[in-house]
Amino acid sequence: MNIQSCVEVRNEWDIVKARQEGRNIAKELGFGSVDQARITTAISELARNIYLYAGKGRIEISNLDSSGKIGLRIIASDDGPGIKDIRKVMEDGFTTSGGLGAGLPGVKRLMDEFSIDSKENEGTEIITTKWLR
Amino acid sequence: MDDREIQLRRYKSILSKYLDDQSEQTLYKGQQFSRKMIEQKISPEEAVSLHVSAMESLYPDMPQEFKNSYAFLLEMMIGYGFAYREHQSLRSRQQQLETEIEIAANMQQTLLMGEMPTVESLDIGAVSKPAKKMNGDYYHFVQDENDCVSVAIADVIGKGIPAALCMSMIKYAMDSAPEQRMQPSAMLGNLNRVVEQNVDPNMFITMFYGLYDSFNHRFYYSGAGHEPGFFYNAENDDFGELYTKGLVLGVSKKPNYREYSKDLQKGDMIVLLSDGVTECRSSKGFIERDEIVAMIRSNLHLSAQEIVNTVYRELEKMQEFELRDDFTLLILRRKV
Ligand SMILES: Nc1ncnc2c1ncn2[C@@H]1O[C@H](COP(=O)(O)OP(=O)(O)OP(=O)(O)O)[C@@H](O)[C@H]1O
Ligand SMILES: [Mg+2]
């Protein structure tokens, strides 16, 4: 079984679509309801950033099976303006939502693995993984 | 059985008891259980999920609408989970910062304080306690090869880390002007220039600088807006004020620091202090300078160090052990 999905994000409907795909795959892989909600929220945050700051991009969701460990991977990528100061956006208390603890640092804490790569004027790629326990 | 299963069993048993009896006692049990969950860093969404699992196993035939509503509630709680996790992370960062400040504070003490002089003719006592972690008061003794002892006491208006950093600057400025050590007014003039040029205009420093000449037992001194000290005349058994005229460091480009001198006889004392001493507040209001004098007077039979320690302890007690300002008290008494 190789579940995979790729959602083009251009508007808010696409955010919902990406959430739906993520939830379905998480459910199929056997994630519990709490982790399902976490994964969908992470997808939501990443997709919303694409929609708000890059205009358009993609959310790819795939399953991982490495030496018996099952996981779900989200790749959020776009060719937008990029993030100038990555360290700063990963700081707590920086997001514009201010004090909600959401945004990228929040996503990082919800998931098990998180990496971000971004160049100014070239785009942003965020890869994040949740392992099934 | 893993942690979650144990928690679920406990939660379920408390919950079902409550559904039976609705008693305050069971609610109290619930409160205690929630404390344990917080200790174990259970996030809000996990707490809700615990409740949902317990309900599902207590009521397997629960209507679908209720199940759906729990799924919805869980989704809502993820946002609270975000805030909860950020709080955790900020808290650990704050603890880390506090440890760092403590280390810096200790370093500052060792860097700044230096050694107490040991001169045959003088009995010296000093106490300096920060209100917060870092001390904005500063005192410094230097003893030279002729047994002359210079003493500086300063207070940065402003507290905490910026004040403490400023103090370090003053110390190095003093160390790098050895030729002015013998001339209190020149020393203050020099420090005024350093402060005026380098320090934030909202930060002021008051200072008293003195030099005790062990050869003729004369004390030379100048002050820059500092809380006046006391002079104790042993023969008349009388405390007077060590008044000085001179502007706070850093306010004017060319201030004039007048130099004064006092001759000390055997048993005479110089008492220097910071305004943290006179701004001590007890339940009866500010502590008057007279009261400080009275405290010193009733302990005159003790050594200089014992006197300052005793005064500090008494004032600390009067303020219910809560210092509002940095506290520094120095005593120099002519022994022979
Ligand atoms: N895909 C992206 N392209 C360009 N800039 C981005 C992208 N994602 C995030 N950023 C920048 O990083 C910042 C931080 O994003 P983050 O999602 O952490 O917080 P936020 O979107 O400002 O607030 P919120 O908490 O509502 O998500 C954004 O304000 C934006 O400037
Ligand atoms: Mg965002």
CSV table of N, CA, C and O and ligand atoms in Angstrom, one decimal, chain A residues 45 48-50 53-54 78 81-83 89 94-97 102-105 124, ligand 1:
chain,number,residue,atom,x,y,z
A,45,GLU,N,-1.8,24.8,9.2
A,45,GLU,CA,-0.9,25.9,9.4
A,45,GLU,C,0.1,26.1,8.3
A,45,GLU,O,0.3,27.2,7.8
A,48,ARG,N,-1.9,27.3,5.2
A,48,ARG,CA,-2.3,28.7,5.3
A,48,ARG,C,-1.1,29.6,5.1
A,48,ARG,O,-1.3,30.7,4.5
A,49,ASN,N,0.0,29.3,5.6
A,49,ASN,CA,1.2,30.1,5.3
A,49,ASN,C,1.5,30.2,3.8
A,49,ASN,O,1.8,31.3,3.3
A,50,ILE,N,1.3,29.1,3.1
A,50,ILE,CA,1.5,29.1,1.6
A,50,ILE,C,0.5,30.1,1.0
A,50,ILE,O,0.9,31.0,0.2
A,53,TYR,N,1.4,33.8,2.3
A,53,TYR,CA,2.6,34.5,2.1
A,53,TYR,C,3.3,34.2,0.7
A,53,TYR,O,4.1,35.0,0.2
A,54,ALA,N,2.9,33.0,0.1
A,54,ALA,CA,3.5,32.7,-1.1
A,54,ALA,C,2.5,32.7,-2.3
A,54,ALA,O,2.8,32.7,-3.4
A,78,ASP,N,6.8,25.8,-1.8
A,78,ASP,CA,6.3,26.9,-2.7
A,78,ASP,C,7.5,27.6,-3.3
A,78,ASP,O,8.6,27.5,-2.9
A,81,PRO,N,8.2,34.2,-1.9
A,81,PRO,CA,9.2,35.1,-1.5
A,81,PRO,C,10.3,34.5,-0.5
A,81,PRO,O,11.3,35.2,-0.3
A,82,GLY,N,10.0,33.4,0.1
A,82,GLY,CA,11.0,32.8,1.0
A,82,GLY,C,10.9,33.5,2.4
A,82,GLY,O,10.3,34.6,2.5
A,83,ILE,N,11.7,33.0,3.3
A,83,ILE,CA,11.7,33.6,4.7
A,83,ILE,C,13.1,34.1,4.9
A,83,ILE,O,14.1,33.4,4.8
A,89,VAL,N,11.7,33.4,12.9
A,89,VAL,CA,10.3,32.8,12.8
A,89,VAL,C,10.2,31.6,13.6
A,89,VAL,O,9.1,31.2,14.0
A,94,PHE,N,7.1,34.9,18.3
A,94,PHE,CA,7.3,35.8,17.2
A,94,PHE,C,6.1,35.9,16.2
A,94,PHE,O,5.8,37.0,15.7
A,95,THR,N,5.3,34.8,16.1
A,95,THR,CA,4.2,34.8,15.1
A,95,THR,C,3.3,36.0,15.2
A,95,THR,O,3.1,36.6,16.3
A,96,THR,N,2.7,36.4,14.1
A,96,THR,CA,1.8,37.5,14.1
A,96,THR,C,0.6,37.2,15.0
A,96,THR,O,-0.1,38.1,15.5
A,97,SER,N,0.3,35.9,15.1
A,97,SER,CA,-0.9,35.6,16.0
A,97,SER,C,-0.6,35.9,17.4
A,97,SER,O,-1.5,35.9,18.2
A,102,ALA,N,1.0,29.2,18.1
A,102,ALA,CA,0.7,28.5,16.8
A,102,ALA,C,1.9,28.8,15.9
A,102,ALA,O,3.0,29.1,16.3
A,103,GLY,N,1.6,28.7,14.6
A,103,GLY,CA,2.7,29.0,13.6
A,103,GLY,C,3.7,27.9,13.6
A,103,GLY,O,3.5,26.8,14.1
A,104,LEU,N,4.8,28.2,12.9
A,104,LEU,CA,5.9,27.2,12.7
A,104,LEU,C,6.4,26.6,13.9
A,104,LEU,O,6.6,25.4,14.0
A,105,PRO,N,6.8,27.4,15.0
A,105,PRO,CA,7.3,26.7,16.2
A,105,PRO,C,6.3,25.7,16.8
A,105,PRO,O,6.6,24.6,17.3
A,124,THR,N,10.2,28.3,-0.3
A,124,THR,CA,10.3,27.6,1.0
A,124,THR,C,9.9,26.2,0.9
A,124,THR,O,9.0,25.8,0.2
C,1,LIG,N1,5.6,29.8,2.9
C,1,LIG,C1,6.1,31.0,3.3
C,1,LIG,N2,6.6,31.9,2.4
C,1,LIG,C2,7.1,33.0,2.9
C,1,LIG,N3,7.1,33.5,4.1
C,1,LIG,C3,6.5,32.6,5.1
C,1,LIG,C4,6.1,31.4,4.7
C,1,LIG,N4,5.6,30.7,5.8
C,1,LIG,C5,5.9,31.6,6.8
C,1,LIG,N5,6.4,32.8,6.4
C,1,LIG,C6,6.8,33.9,7.2
C,1,LIG,O1,7.2,33.5,8.5
C,1,LIG,C7,6.4,34.2,9.4
C,1,LIG,C8,6.0,33.2,10.6
C,1,LIG,O2,5.1,32.3,10.2
C,1,LIG,P1,4.2,31.5,11.2
C,1,LIG,O3,3.3,30.6,10.5
C,1,LIG,O4,5.1,30.9,12.2
C,1,LIG,O5,3.4,32.7,12.0
C,1,LIG,P2,2.3,33.7,11.3
C,1,LIG,O6,1.8,33.1,10.0
C,1,LIG,O7,2.9,35.0,11.2
C,1,LIG,O8,1.2,33.6,12.4
C,1,LIG,P3,0.2,32.4,12.8
C,1,LIG,O9,0.5,32.1,14.2
C,1,LIG,O10,-1.1,33.0,12.6
C,1,LIG,O11,0.5,31.3,11.8
C,1,LIG,C9,5.2,34.7,8.7
C,1,LIG,O12,4.7,35.9,9.3
C,1,LIG,C10,5.8,35.0,7.3
C,1,LIG,O13,6.4,36.2,7.3
